[in-house]
Amino acid sequence: MKNIFIVLLVTFAFAKAHSQGPPLTADKPIMLGGGSFIAKTLTEIRVSEDGTATRVPLMLHYLPTSNTLVAVHLPYVTYDYDDFRGSGSTLGDINIIGKYQFYRKDGTGKTFRMVAKTLQTLPTGEALDIEGISTGKYSGYYGVVAGYESLKYGVSNEVGYNWVPDGSLDKLVYKLGFGLPLLKPTYPVNQLNLYFEYSSEWFLERDQFELLYAQGIQYARKQWTWEAGVQVPLSQNVPEAIERKYSIYLGTRFIL
């Protein structure tokens, strides 16, 4: 009876300790319980050769059930460039997200899950040609996220395709992320996580490629999470004017 109690306790602590995702720039298929609501923001300060753009989104996520999620991201964007874009502030491209978890296999202190994901980008931003921030063009992203998490580490993979019917930003995306919890799982949640994330993007029509690496840290306490990270390019085959130098990420989230 004592052993059964210990197993249940560890499993419960695992579920609570790993309910804080997703990571910074990647995604993972772990979802909260049905009826959960998450309010968060993840500011990106992107520095390129010609200037700087800052995206500050209000991100509202709701889980109608334990295996479905709908979300809307409302971004405020400021920018300062040396080229035709100049400087200013604007509403960026709004994102609408849907996720459906279609596979789940749990064990004691570990789980493997798979999620189908779509991200619809509405052309509400100015035509600044800042991919992922403000393009002023509609796009539809369709992908699959698969992830494994245990008490010792987590691994996530994502592959997808972003379709832009009115433009040349169609791309194939692959992301790989690793999460490392530094504290033992407890309840209430008190966790410190490190994230190591790779993101590769092939812009098919432009014949361009980017491989980015992000290093992040995240602290979760009860219903709150705070996170920070930096992303740098490992390889770029894009015009010099839009080459990235680095991005800084700062975020917080609250679970209702």
JSON list of N, CA and C in Angstrom, two decimals, residues 125-166:
[
{"chain": "A", "resi": 125, "resn": "GLY", "atom": "N", "xyz": [-1.04, 43.40, -39.57]},
{"chain": "A", "resi": 125, "resn": "GLY", "atom": "CA", "xyz": [0.13, 44.24, -39.41]},
{"chain": "A", "resi": 125, "resn": "GLY", "atom": "C", "xyz": [0.47, 45.01, -40.67]},
{"chain": "A", "resi": 126, "resn": "GLU", "atom": "N", "xyz": [1.41, 45.94, -40.55]},
{"chain": "A", "resi": 126, "resn": "GLU", "atom": "CA", "xyz": [1.88, 46.67, -41.71]},
{"chain": "A", "resi": 126, "resn": "GLU", "atom": "C", "xyz": [2.80, 45.77, -42.55]},
{"chain": "A", "resi": 127, "resn": "ALA", "atom": "N", "xyz": [2.94, 46.10, -43.83]},
{"chain": "A", "resi": 127, "resn": "ALA", "atom": "CA", "xyz": [3.77, 45.31, -44.75]},
{"chain": "A", "resi": 127, "resn": "ALA", "atom": "C", "xyz": [5.24, 45.66, -44.54]},
{"chain": "A", "resi": 128, "resn": "LEU", "atom": "N", "xyz": [5.80, 45.21, -43.42]},
{"chain": "A", "resi": 128, "resn": "LEU", "atom": "CA", "xyz": [7.19, 45.53, -43.05]},
{"chain": "A", "resi": 128, "resn": "LEU", "atom": "C", "xyz": [8.16, 44.43, -43.43]},
{"chain": "A", "resi": 129, "resn": "ASP", "atom": "N", "xyz": [7.67, 43.32, -43.92]},
{"chain": "A", "resi": 129, "resn": "ASP", "atom": "CA", "xyz": [8.51, 42.17, -44.31]},
{"chain": "A", "resi": 129, "resn": "ASP", "atom": "C", "xyz": [9.38, 41.70, -43.13]},
{"chain": "A", "resi": 130, "resn": "ILE", "atom": "N", "xyz": [8.79, 41.74, -41.92]},
{"chain": "A", "resi": 130, "resn": "ILE", "atom": "CA", "xyz": [9.47, 41.21, -40.73]},
{"chain": "A", "resi": 130, "resn": "ILE", "atom": "C", "xyz": [8.78, 39.89, -40.42]},
{"chain": "A", "resi": 131, "resn": "GLU", "atom": "N", "xyz": [9.35, 38.80, -40.88]},
{"chain": "A", "resi": 131, "resn": "GLU", "atom": "CA", "xyz": [8.70, 37.49, -40.80]},
{"chain": "A", "resi": 131, "resn": "GLU", "atom": "C", "xyz": [8.47, 37.10, -39.34]},
{"chain": "A", "resi": 132, "resn": "GLY", "atom": "N", "xyz": [7.22, 36.67, -39.06]},
{"chain": "A", "resi": 132, "resn": "GLY", "atom": "CA", "xyz": [6.86, 36.30, -37.71]},
{"chain": "A", "resi": 132, "resn": "GLY", "atom": "C", "xyz": [6.47, 37.45, -36.82]},
{"chain": "A", "resi": 133, "resn": "ILE", "atom": "N", "xyz": [6.55, 38.68, -37.33]},
{"chain": "A", "resi": 133, "resn": "ILE", "atom": "CA", "xyz": [6.22, 39.87, -36.53]},
{"chain": "A", "resi": 133, "resn": "ILE", "atom": "C", "xyz": [5.18, 40.74, -37.24]},
{"chain": "A", "resi": 134, "resn": "SER", "atom": "N", "xyz": [5.52, 41.21, -38.45]},
{"chain": "A", "resi": 134, "resn": "SER", "atom": "CA", "xyz": [4.59, 42.08, -39.18]},
{"chain": "A", "resi": 134, "resn": "SER", "atom": "C", "xyz": [4.90, 42.00, -40.67]},
{"chain": "A", "resi": 135, "resn": "THR", "atom": "N", "xyz": [4.08, 41.24, -41.40]},
{"chain": "A", "resi": 135, "resn": "THR", "atom": "CA", "xyz": [4.25, 41.13, -42.85]},
{"chain": "A", "resi": 135, "resn": "THR", "atom": "C", "xyz": [3.06, 41.71, -43.60]},
{"chain": "A", "resi": 136, "resn": "GLY", "atom": "N", "xyz": [1.91, 41.81, -42.94]},
{"chain": "A", "resi": 136, "resn": "GLY", "atom": "CA", "xyz": [0.71, 42.28, -43.61]},
{"chain": "A", "resi": 136, "resn": "GLY", "atom": "C", "xyz": [0.15, 41.28, -44.60]},
{"chain": "A", "resi": 137, "resn": "LYS", "atom": "N", "xyz": [0.53, 40.00, -44.46]},
{"chain": "A", "resi": 137, "resn": "LYS", "atom": "CA", "xyz": [0.07, 38.96, -45.36]},
{"chain": "A", "resi": 137, "resn": "LYS", "atom": "C", "xyz": [-0.54, 37.81, -44.56]},
{"chain": "A", "resi": 138, "resn": "TYR", "atom": "N", "xyz": [-1.59, 37.20, -45.14]},
{"chain": "A", "resi": 138, "resn": "TYR", "atom": "CA", "xyz": [-2.17, 36.02, -44.51]},
{"chain": "A", "resi": 138, "resn": "TYR", "atom": "C", "xyz": [-1.25, 34.81, -44.69]},
{"chain": "A", "resi": 139, "resn": "SER", "atom": "N", "xyz": [-1.20, 33.94, -43.69]},
{"chain": "A", "resi": 139, "resn": "SER", "atom": "CA", "xyz": [-0.50, 32.66, -43.82]},
{"chain": "A", "resi": 139, "resn": "SER", "atom": "C", "xyz": [-1.19, 31.62, -42.96]},
{"chain": "A", "resi": 140, "resn": "GLY", "atom": "N", "xyz": [-1.06, 30.37, -43.39]},
{"chain": "A", "resi": 140, "resn": "GLY", "atom": "CA", "xyz": [-1.60, 29.25, -42.63]},
{"chain": "A", "resi": 140, "resn": "GLY", "atom": "C", "xyz": [-0.52, 28.23, -42.37]},
{"chain": "A", "resi": 141, "resn": "TYR", "atom": "N", "xyz": [-0.28, 27.94, -41.10]},
{"chain": "A", "resi": 141, "resn": "TYR", "atom": "CA", "xyz": [0.75, 26.95, -40.72]},
{"chain": "A", "resi": 141, "resn": "TYR", "atom": "C", "xyz": [0.06, 25.68, -40.25]},
{"chain": "A", "resi": 142, "resn": "TYR", "atom": "N", "xyz": [0.58, 24.53, -40.69]},
{"chain": "A", "resi": 142, "resn": "TYR", "atom": "CA", "xyz": [0.00, 23.24, -40.33]},
{"chain": "A", "resi": 142, "resn": "TYR", "atom": "C", "xyz": [1.14, 22.30, -39.96]},
{"chain": "A", "resi": 143, "resn": "GLY", "atom": "N", "xyz": [1.08, 21.74, -38.75]},
{"chain": "A", "resi": 143, "resn": "GLY", "atom": "CA", "xyz": [2.19, 20.92, -38.30]},
{"chain": "A", "resi": 143, "resn": "GLY", "atom": "C", "xyz": [1.78, 19.89, -37.27]},
{"chain": "A", "resi": 144, "resn": "VAL", "atom": "N", "xyz": [2.78, 19.10, -36.86]},
{"chain": "A", "resi": 144, "resn": "VAL", "atom": "CA", "xyz": [2.63, 18.07, -35.84]},
{"chain": "A", "resi": 144, "resn": "VAL", "atom": "C", "xyz": [3.74, 18.25, -34.82]},
{"chain": "A", "resi": 145, "resn": "VAL", "atom": "N", "xyz": [3.35, 18.19, -33.54]},
{"chain": "A", "resi": 145, "resn": "VAL", "atom": "CA", "xyz": [4.31, 18.29, -32.43]},
{"chain": "A", "resi": 145, "resn": "VAL", "atom": "C", "xyz": [4.30, 16.96, -31.68]},
{"chain": "A", "resi": 146, "resn": "ALA", "atom": "N", "xyz": [5.49, 16.40, -31.46]},
{"chain": "A", "resi": 146, "resn": "ALA", "atom": "CA", "xyz": [5.62, 15.16, -30.69]},
{"chain": "A", "resi": 146, "resn": "ALA", "atom": "C", "xyz": [6.62, 15.41, -29.57]},
{"chain": "A", "resi": 147, "resn": "GLY", "atom": "N", "xyz": [6.28, 14.93, -28.38]},
{"chain": "A", "resi": 147, "resn": "GLY", "atom": "CA", "xyz": [7.17, 15.20, -27.25]},
{"chain": "A", "resi": 147, "resn": "GLY", "atom": "C", "xyz": [7.17, 14.11, -26.20]},
{"chain": "A", "resi": 148, "resn": "TYR", "atom": "N", "xyz": [8.32, 13.94, -25.58]},
{"chain": "A", "resi": 148, "resn": "TYR", "atom": "CA", "xyz": [8.49, 12.98, -24.48]},
{"chain": "A", "resi": 148, "resn": "TYR", "atom": "C", "xyz": [8.99, 13.75, -23.27]},
{"chain": "A", "resi": 149, "resn": "GLU", "atom": "N", "xyz": [8.39, 13.51, -22.13]},
{"chain": "A", "resi": 149, "resn": "GLU", "atom": "CA", "xyz": [8.84, 14.15, -20.90]},
{"chain": "A", "resi": 149, "resn": "GLU", "atom": "C", "xyz": [8.91, 13.13, -19.77]},
{"chain": "A", "resi": 150, "resn": "SER", "atom": "N", "xyz": [9.96, 13.26, -18.97]},
{"chain": "A", "resi": 150, "resn": "SER", "atom": "CA", "xyz": [10.12, 12.44, -17.77]},
{"chain": "A", "resi": 150, "resn": "SER", "atom": "C", "xyz": [10.49, 13.37, -16.63]},
{"chain": "A", "resi": 151, "resn": "LEU", "atom": "N", "xyz": [10.76, 12.79, -15.47]},
{"chain": "A", "resi": 151, "resn": "LEU", "atom": "CA", "xyz": [11.17, 13.60, -14.32]},
{"chain": "A", "resi": 151, "resn": "LEU", "atom": "C", "xyz": [12.56, 14.20, -14.52]},
{"chain": "A", "resi": 152, "resn": "LYS", "atom": "N", "xyz": [13.34, 13.65, -15.46]},
{"chain": "A", "resi": 152, "resn": "LYS", "atom": "CA", "xyz": [14.72, 14.08, -15.64]},
{"chain": "A", "resi": 152, "resn": "LYS", "atom": "C", "xyz": [14.92, 15.03, -16.81]},
{"chain": "A", "resi": 153, "resn": "TYR", "atom": "N", "xyz": [14.10, 14.90, -17.86]},
{"chain": "A", "resi": 153, "resn": "TYR", "atom": "CA", "xyz": [14.30, 15.74, -19.05]},
{"chain": "A", "resi": 153, "resn": "TYR", "atom": "C", "xyz": [13.07, 15.69, -19.94]},
{"chain": "A", "resi": 154, "resn": "GLY", "atom": "N", "xyz": [13.04, 16.58, -20.92]},
{"chain": "A", "resi": 154, "resn": "GLY", "atom": "CA", "xyz": [11.98, 16.59, -21.91]},
{"chain": "A", "resi": 154, "resn": "GLY", "atom": "C", "xyz": [12.56, 16.82, -23.29]},
{"chain": "A", "resi": 155, "resn": "VAL", "atom": "N", "xyz": [11.94, 16.22, -24.31]},
{"chain": "A", "resi": 155, "resn": "VAL", "atom": "CA", "xyz": [12.36, 16.40, -25.70]},
{"chain": "A", "resi": 155, "resn": "VAL", "atom": "C", "xyz": [11.11, 16.67, -26.55]},
{"chain": "A", "resi": 156, "resn": "SER", "atom": "N", "xyz": [11.17, 17.67, -27.39]},
{"chain": "A", "resi": 156, "resn": "SER", "atom": "CA", "xyz": [10.04, 17.98, -28.27]},
{"chain": "A", "resi": 156, "resn": "SER", "atom": "C", "xyz": [10.52, 18.13, -29.70]},
{"chain": "A", "resi": 157, "resn": "ASN", "atom": "N", "xyz": [9.70, 17.69, -30.64]},
{"chain": "A", "resi": 157, "resn": "ASN", "atom": "CA", "xyz": [9.96, 17.84, -32.07]},
{"chain": "A", "resi": 157, "resn": "ASN", "atom": "C", "xyz": [8.73, 18.45, -32.72]},
{"chain": "A", "resi": 158, "resn": "GLU", "atom": "N", "xyz": [8.96, 19.30, -33.70]},
{"chain": "A", "resi": 158, "resn": "GLU", "atom": "CA", "xyz": [7.85, 19.87, -34.46]},
{"chain": "A", "resi": 158, "resn": "GLU", "atom": "C", "xyz": [8.24, 19.97, -35.92]},
{"chain": "A", "resi": 159, "resn": "VAL", "atom": "N", "xyz": [7.36, 19.52, -36.80]},
{"chain": "A", "resi": 159, "resn": "VAL", "atom": "CA", "xyz": [7.56, 19.67, -38.23]},
{"chain": "A", "resi": 159, "resn": "VAL", "atom": "C", "xyz": [6.28, 20.23, -38.83]},
{"chain": "A", "resi": 160, "resn": "GLY", "atom": "N", "xyz": [6.42, 21.19, -39.74]},
{"chain": "A", "resi": 160, "resn": "GLY", "atom": "CA", "xyz": [5.23, 21.80, -40.31]},
{"chain": "A", "resi": 160, "resn": "GLY", "atom": "C", "xyz": [5.54, 22.59, -41.56]},
{"chain": "A", "resi": 161, "resn": "TYR", "atom": "N", "xyz": [4.46, 23.08, -42.17]},
{"chain": "A", "resi": 161, "resn": "TYR", "atom": "CA", "xyz": [4.59, 23.86, -43.40]},
{"chain": "A", "resi": 161, "resn": "TYR", "atom": "C", "xyz": [3.76, 25.13, -43.25]},
{"chain": "A", "resi": 162, "resn": "ASN", "atom": "N", "xyz": [4.37, 26.25, -43.63]},
{"chain": "A", "resi": 162, "resn": "ASN", "atom": "CA", "xyz": [3.70, 27.54, -43.58]},
{"chain": "A", "resi": 162, "resn": "ASN", "atom": "C", "xyz": [3.40, 28.00, -45.00]},
{"chain": "A", "resi": 163, "resn": "TRP", "atom": "N", "xyz": [2.11, 28.18, -45.28]},
{"chain": "A", "resi": 163, "resn": "TRP", "atom": "CA", "xyz": [1.64, 28.53, -46.62]},
{"chain": "A", "resi": 163, "resn": "TRP", "atom": "C", "xyz": [1.24, 29.99, -46.66]},
{"chain": "A", "resi": 164, "resn": "VAL", "atom": "N", "xyz": [1.83, 30.75, -47.58]},
{"chain": "A", "resi": 164, "resn": "VAL", "atom": "CA", "xyz": [1.52, 32.17, -47.77]},
{"chain": "A", "resi": 164, "resn": "VAL", "atom": "C", "xyz": [1.03, 32.34, -49.21]},
{"chain": "A", "resi": 165, "resn": "PRO", "atom": "N", "xyz": [-0.27, 32.37, -49.45]},
{"chain": "A", "resi": 165, "resn": "PRO", "atom": "CA", "xyz": [-0.78, 32.40, -50.83]},
{"chain": "A", "resi": 165, "resn": "PRO", "atom": "C", "xyz": [-0.43, 33.67, -51.59]},
{"chain": "A", "resi": 166, "resn": "ASP", "atom": "N", "xyz": [-0.29, 34.79, -50.90]},
{"chain": "A", "resi": 166, "resn": "ASP", "atom": "CA", "xyz": [-0.02, 36.07, -51.55]},
{"chain": "A", "resi": 166, "resn": "ASP", "atom": "C", "xyz": [1.36, 36.57, -51.14]}
]
